[in-house]
Every structure is written in C-alpha cells, then in structure tokens.
Amino acid sequence: MDEVKRVVREHWGRRAAGFDAGKTHGILSAEQGEAWRELVRGVLGEGAKEVLDVGCGTGFLALMAAAMGHRAVGVDLSPEMVALAREKAAREGLAAEFVEGDVEALGFAAERFDVVMGRHLLWTLPRPAEALAEWRRVLRAGGDVVLIEG
C-alpha cells in the first residue's frame, strides 16, 4: 500500500467510531432518512440489482440498497469502517456483504454489478481516474455509476 493510501486508511479508521454522528454521514431525522430512501429507490429502480457501494464507510448506501431487496456489497479501505458496517448489517438483519479493499483496484470479476454507487468518496482518492475505470470494469453493460459528492 502506498503512503497516501496508508494515511487515508488510518484517517478513516480513527474517525470510524463517531462517523455516523456527522450530519452528512448518518441519518439524523425521519425526514432525512426518507429523502435518502427516495433518492436510492429512484436510482436503483425496480427489480433486484447487484449493487456495489464503493468507499462504503459504515455501510450507508449498501445497507439501504439491501433493505430495498437488492444484493449489496460494500468495499472500504478502512477495516474499522468495514467492521462497523458488518455490525450494522447483523443488527438490522440485512444480507449485505462488506469487504476491506481498494476501490482503485477491486477484487471483483468484470461486469459483476448493475450499479456502482459512492458517496463523498472521489475527493479522498489519490487516483480518481483509475478508480472510475475500475468501476466501469466491474459494471455490466447498461449499468450505472452513481456518485453523490459534496
């Protein structure tokens, strides 16, 4: 792992425990939760999809997709974030998978996912063009990349 990614991994690892309390990270009101659910429903549409949540953090998008009946996988560089996402999935009874990994070099087969989603991620990546190419590689023909950035 290069130095930049090591620093990024350590930074998010330190922030993991309190991450969901941030007003742009967790759901802090019923209205905010419904707005996010409406957005994700609109993006994912009807029928179960294979969804990849890149830079999943504590699992926000993957868990929301799983709650809507989609097959969701989240990947994050921080083992602390992945552990929290797994705990939330277990607590909520959701069948989402969470793996530790580098979103610029995913360990998934080509054309595996219908949708690749990310939230507040691009700015943290040392090589965003490589990440976008990698996300396209794992995306099925006609699939969507959905980025929610600040």
PDB file of C-alpha atoms in Angstrom:
ATOM      1  CA  MET A   1       0.000   0.000   0.000  1.00  0.00           C
ATOM      2  CA  ASP A   2       1.408   3.375  -0.957  1.00  0.00           C
ATOM      3  CA  GLU A   3       1.917   6.126   1.608  1.00  0.00           C
ATOM      4  CA  VAL A   4      -1.102   8.220   0.587  1.00  0.00           C
ATOM      5  CA  LYS A   5      -3.476   5.274   0.912  1.00  0.00           C
ATOM      6  CA  ARG A   6      -1.940   4.285   4.230  1.00  0.00           C
ATOM      7  CA  VAL A   7      -2.594   7.791   5.579  1.00  0.00           C
ATOM      8  CA  VAL A   8      -6.153   7.794   4.188  1.00  0.00           C
ATOM      9  CA  ARG A   9      -6.823   4.358   5.705  1.00  0.00           C
ATOM     10  CA  GLU A  10      -5.552   5.457   9.119  1.00  0.00           C
ATOM     11  CA  HIS A  11      -7.526   8.710   8.985  1.00  0.00           C
ATOM     12  CA  TRP A  12     -10.858   6.957   8.352  1.00  0.00           C
ATOM     13  CA  GLY A  13     -10.010   4.249  10.840  1.00  0.00           C
ATOM     14  CA  ARG A  14      -9.653   6.898  13.558  1.00  0.00           C
ATOM     15  CA  ARG A  15     -12.963   8.505  12.527  1.00  0.00           C
ATOM     16  CA  ALA A  16     -14.965   5.277  12.239  1.00  0.00           C
ATOM     17  CA  ALA A  17     -16.432   5.131  15.753  1.00  0.00           C
ATOM     18  CA  GLY A  18     -18.112   8.543  15.512  1.00  0.00           C
ATOM     19  CA  PHE A  19     -18.641   8.621  11.753  1.00  0.00           C
ATOM     20  CA  ASP A  20     -22.431   8.133  11.713  1.00  0.00           C
ATOM     21  CA  ALA A  21     -22.973  11.044  14.124  1.00  0.00           C
ATOM     22  CA  GLY A  22     -21.835  13.548  11.481  1.00  0.00           C
ATOM     23  CA  LYS A  23     -24.752  15.391   9.876  1.00  0.00           C
ATOM     24  CA  THR A  24     -23.625  14.427   6.361  1.00  0.00           C
ATOM     25  CA  HIS A  25     -22.832  10.798   7.223  1.00  0.00           C
ATOM     26  CA  GLY A  26     -25.655   9.240   9.249  1.00  0.00           C
ATOM     27  CA  ILE A  27     -29.402   9.648   9.235  1.00  0.00           C
ATOM     28  CA  LEU A  28     -30.287  12.111  11.961  1.00  0.00           C
ATOM     29  CA  SER A  29     -34.020  12.612  11.348  1.00  0.00           C
ATOM     30  CA  ALA A  30     -37.004  10.809   9.858  1.00  0.00           C
ATOM     31  CA  GLU A  31     -37.197  13.383   7.068  1.00  0.00           C
ATOM     32  CA  GLN A  32     -33.533  12.958   6.181  1.00  0.00           C
ATOM     33  CA  GLY A  33     -33.943   9.169   6.150  1.00  0.00           C
ATOM     34  CA  GLU A  34     -36.959   9.316   3.850  1.00  0.00           C
ATOM     35  CA  ALA A  35     -35.174  11.711   1.476  1.00  0.00           C
ATOM     36  CA  TRP A  36     -32.248   9.282   1.188  1.00  0.00           C
ATOM     37  CA  ARG A  37     -34.544   6.289   0.683  1.00  0.00           C
ATOM     38  CA  GLU A  38     -36.433   8.146  -2.051  1.00  0.00           C
ATOM     39  CA  LEU A  39     -33.168   9.051  -3.792  1.00  0.00           C
ATOM     40  CA  VAL A  40     -31.804   5.493  -3.641  1.00  0.00           C
ATOM     41  CA  ARG A  41     -35.144   3.985  -4.762  1.00  0.00           C
ATOM     42  CA  GLY A  42     -35.141   6.359  -7.724  1.00  0.00           C
ATOM     43  CA  VAL A  43     -31.608   5.410  -8.693  1.00  0.00           C
ATOM     44  CA  LEU A  44     -31.982   1.646  -8.279  1.00  0.00           C
ATOM     45  CA  GLY A  45     -35.479   1.307  -9.713  1.00  0.00           C
ATOM     46  CA  GLU A  46     -37.494  -1.905  -9.811  1.00  0.00           C
ATOM     47  CA  GLY A  47     -36.182  -5.453  -9.656  1.00  0.00           C
ATOM     48  CA  ALA A  48     -33.328  -6.767  -7.556  1.00  0.00           C
ATOM     49  CA  LYS A  49     -29.951  -5.426  -8.665  1.00  0.00           C
ATOM     50  CA  GLU A  50     -26.352  -6.270  -7.865  1.00  0.00           C
ATOM     51  CA  VAL A  51     -25.118  -3.095  -6.151  1.00  0.00           C
ATOM     52  CA  LEU A  52     -21.565  -2.144  -5.227  1.00  0.00           C
ATOM     53  CA  ASP A  53     -21.088   0.609  -2.621  1.00  0.00           C
ATOM     54  CA  VAL A  54     -17.541   1.919  -3.145  1.00  0.00           C
ATOM     55  CA  GLY A  55     -15.937   3.612  -0.148  1.00  0.00           C
ATOM     56  CA  CYS A  56     -18.866   2.277   1.853  1.00  0.00           C
ATOM     57  CA  GLY A  57     -17.710   3.559   5.223  1.00  0.00           C
ATOM     58  CA  THR A  58     -20.155   2.194   7.798  1.00  0.00           C
ATOM     59  CA  GLY A  59     -22.384   0.809   5.044  1.00  0.00           C
ATOM     60  CA  PHE A  60     -24.841   3.643   4.414  1.00  0.00           C
ATOM     61  CA  LEU A  61     -25.723   3.006   0.745  1.00  0.00           C
ATOM     62  CA  ALA A  62     -25.192  -0.773   0.768  1.00  0.00           C
ATOM     63  CA  LEU A  63     -27.475  -1.208   3.782  1.00  0.00           C
ATOM     64  CA  MET A  64     -30.137   1.000   2.250  1.00  0.00           C
ATOM     65  CA  ALA A  65     -29.985  -0.987  -1.010  1.00  0.00           C
ATOM     66  CA  ALA A  66     -30.139  -4.293   0.893  1.00  0.00           C
ATOM     67  CA  ALA A  67     -33.179  -3.083   2.860  1.00  0.00           C
ATOM     68  CA  MET A  68     -34.873  -2.464  -0.511  1.00  0.00           C
ATOM     69  CA  GLY A  69     -34.237  -6.036  -1.640  1.00  0.00           C
ATOM     70  CA  HIS A  70     -31.093  -5.526  -3.713  1.00  0.00           C
ATOM     71  CA  ARG A  71     -27.964  -7.656  -3.395  1.00  0.00           C
ATOM     72  CA  ALA A  72     -25.421  -5.226  -1.979  1.00  0.00           C
ATOM     73  CA  VAL A  73     -21.684  -5.355  -1.462  1.00  0.00           C
ATOM     74  CA  GLY A  74     -19.718  -2.590   0.241  1.00  0.00           C
ATOM     75  CA  VAL A  75     -15.980  -2.117  -0.036  1.00  0.00           C
ATOM     76  CA  ASP A  76     -13.814   0.215   2.037  1.00  0.00           C
ATOM     77  CA  LEU A  77     -10.097   0.668   2.674  1.00  0.00           C
ATOM     78  CA  SER A  78     -10.625   1.015   6.437  1.00  0.00           C
ATOM     79  CA  PRO A  79     -11.010  -2.229   8.401  1.00  0.00           C
ATOM     80  CA  GLU A  80     -12.662  -0.249  11.204  1.00  0.00           C
ATOM     81  CA  MET A  81     -15.341   1.065   8.833  1.00  0.00           C
ATOM     82  CA  VAL A  82     -15.927  -2.417   7.382  1.00  0.00           C
ATOM     83  CA  ALA A  83     -16.298  -3.890  10.883  1.00  0.00           C
ATOM     84  CA  LEU A  84     -18.922  -1.280  11.780  1.00  0.00           C
ATOM     85  CA  ALA A  85     -20.797  -1.899   8.512  1.00  0.00           C
ATOM     86  CA  ARG A  86     -20.882  -5.638   9.245  1.00  0.00           C
ATOM     87  CA  GLU A  87     -22.155  -4.967  12.777  1.00  0.00           C
ATOM     88  CA  LYS A  88     -24.928  -2.721  11.444  1.00  0.00           C
ATOM     89  CA  ALA A  89     -25.950  -5.336   8.855  1.00  0.00           C
ATOM     90  CA  ALA A  90     -26.148  -8.022  11.543  1.00  0.00           C
ATOM     91  CA  ARG A  91     -28.071  -5.753  13.931  1.00  0.00           C
ATOM     92  CA  GLU A  92     -30.552  -4.775  11.186  1.00  0.00           C
ATOM     93  CA  GLY A  93     -30.847  -8.348   9.852  1.00  0.00           C
ATOM     94  CA  LEU A  94     -29.686  -7.324   6.370  1.00  0.00           C
ATOM     95  CA  ALA A  95     -27.820  -9.609   3.979  1.00  0.00           C
ATOM     96  CA  ALA A  96     -25.223  -7.129   2.736  1.00  0.00           C
ATOM     97  CA  GLU A  97     -21.608  -8.187   2.272  1.00  0.00           C
ATOM     98  CA  PHE A  98     -18.751  -5.931   3.376  1.00  0.00           C
ATOM     99  CA  VAL A  99     -15.132  -6.363   2.365  1.00  0.00           C
ATOM    100  CA  GLU A 100     -11.932  -4.487   3.017  1.00  0.00           C
ATOM    101  CA  GLY A 101     -10.391  -3.345  -0.239  1.00  0.00           C
ATOM    102  CA  ASP A 102      -9.039  -0.653  -2.508  1.00  0.00           C
ATOM    103  CA  VAL A 103     -11.684   0.962  -4.735  1.00  0.00           C
ATOM    104  CA  GLU A 104      -8.978   1.762  -7.293  1.00  0.00           C
ATOM    105  CA  ALA A 105      -8.164  -1.955  -7.666  1.00  0.00           C
ATOM    106  CA  LEU A 106     -11.225  -4.057  -6.888  1.00  0.00           C
ATOM    107  CA  GLY A 107     -11.023  -7.816  -6.475  1.00  0.00           C
ATOM    108  CA  PHE A 108     -14.311  -8.459  -8.298  1.00  0.00           C
ATOM    109  CA  ALA A 109     -14.918 -10.062 -11.674  1.00  0.00           C
ATOM    110  CA  ALA A 110     -15.605  -7.854 -14.674  1.00  0.00           C
ATOM    111  CA  GLU A 111     -19.249  -6.981 -15.325  1.00  0.00           C
ATOM    112  CA  ARG A 112     -20.470  -8.235 -11.939  1.00  0.00           C
ATOM    113  CA  PHE A 113     -22.592  -5.265 -10.828  1.00  0.00           C
ATOM    114  CA  ASP A 114     -25.640  -3.452 -12.183  1.00  0.00           C
ATOM    115  CA  VAL A 115     -24.943  -0.311 -10.173  1.00  0.00           C
ATOM    116  CA  VAL A 116     -21.797   1.128  -8.604  1.00  0.00           C
ATOM    117  CA  MET A 117     -22.597   3.770  -6.000  1.00  0.00           C
ATOM    118  CA  GLY A 118     -20.354   6.026  -3.937  1.00  0.00           C
ATOM    119  CA  ARG A 119     -20.928   8.852  -1.501  1.00  0.00           C
ATOM    120  CA  HIS A 120     -18.399  11.526  -0.533  1.00  0.00           C
ATOM    121  CA  LEU A 121     -15.528   9.463  -1.935  1.00  0.00           C
ATOM    122  CA  LEU A 122     -13.848  10.887  -5.036  1.00  0.00           C
ATOM    123  CA  TRP A 123     -12.056  13.654  -3.159  1.00  0.00           C
ATOM    124  CA  THR A 124     -10.289  11.064  -0.968  1.00  0.00           C
ATOM    125  CA  LEU A 125      -8.798   9.087  -3.850  1.00  0.00           C
ATOM    126  CA  PRO A 126      -5.215   9.645  -4.967  1.00  0.00           C
ATOM    127  CA  ARG A 127      -6.004   8.356  -8.494  1.00  0.00           C
ATOM    128  CA  PRO A 128      -9.695   9.034  -9.224  1.00  0.00           C
ATOM    129  CA  ALA A 129      -9.348   8.312 -12.963  1.00  0.00           C
ATOM    130  CA  GLU A 130      -8.091   4.806 -12.136  1.00  0.00           C
ATOM    131  CA  ALA A 131     -10.998   4.325  -9.749  1.00  0.00           C
ATOM    132  CA  LEU A 132     -13.554   5.360 -12.378  1.00  0.00           C
ATOM    133  CA  ALA A 133     -12.001   2.975 -14.913  1.00  0.00           C
ATOM    134  CA  GLU A 134     -12.113   0.171 -12.351  1.00  0.00           C
ATOM    135  CA  TRP A 135     -15.756   0.855 -11.523  1.00  0.00           C
ATOM    136  CA  ARG A 136     -16.583   0.726 -15.216  1.00  0.00           C
ATOM    137  CA  ARG A 137     -14.764  -2.611 -15.462  1.00  0.00           C
ATOM    138  CA  VAL A 138     -16.965  -4.233 -12.779  1.00  0.00           C
ATOM    139  CA  LEU A 139     -20.151  -2.678 -14.195  1.00  0.00           C
ATOM    140  CA  ARG A 140     -22.421  -4.657 -16.526  1.00  0.00           C
ATOM    141  CA  ALA A 141     -23.313  -3.181 -19.905  1.00  0.00           C
ATOM    142  CA  GLY A 142     -26.085  -0.637 -19.435  1.00  0.00           C
ATOM    143  CA  GLY A 143     -25.294  -0.278 -15.721  1.00  0.00           C
ATOM    144  CA  ASP A 144     -24.969   2.959 -13.815  1.00  0.00           C
ATOM    145  CA  VAL A 145     -22.277   4.651 -11.772  1.00  0.00           C
ATOM    146  CA  VAL A 146     -23.942   6.920  -9.203  1.00  0.00           C
ATOM    147  CA  LEU A 147     -21.753   9.374  -7.318  1.00  0.00           C
ATOM    148  CA  ILE A 148     -23.052  11.578  -4.530  1.00  0.00           C
ATOM    149  CA  GLU A 149     -20.415  14.197  -3.841  1.00  0.00           C
ATOM    150  CA  GLY A 150     -20.287  17.391  -1.810  1.00  0.00           C
TER     151      GLY A 150
END
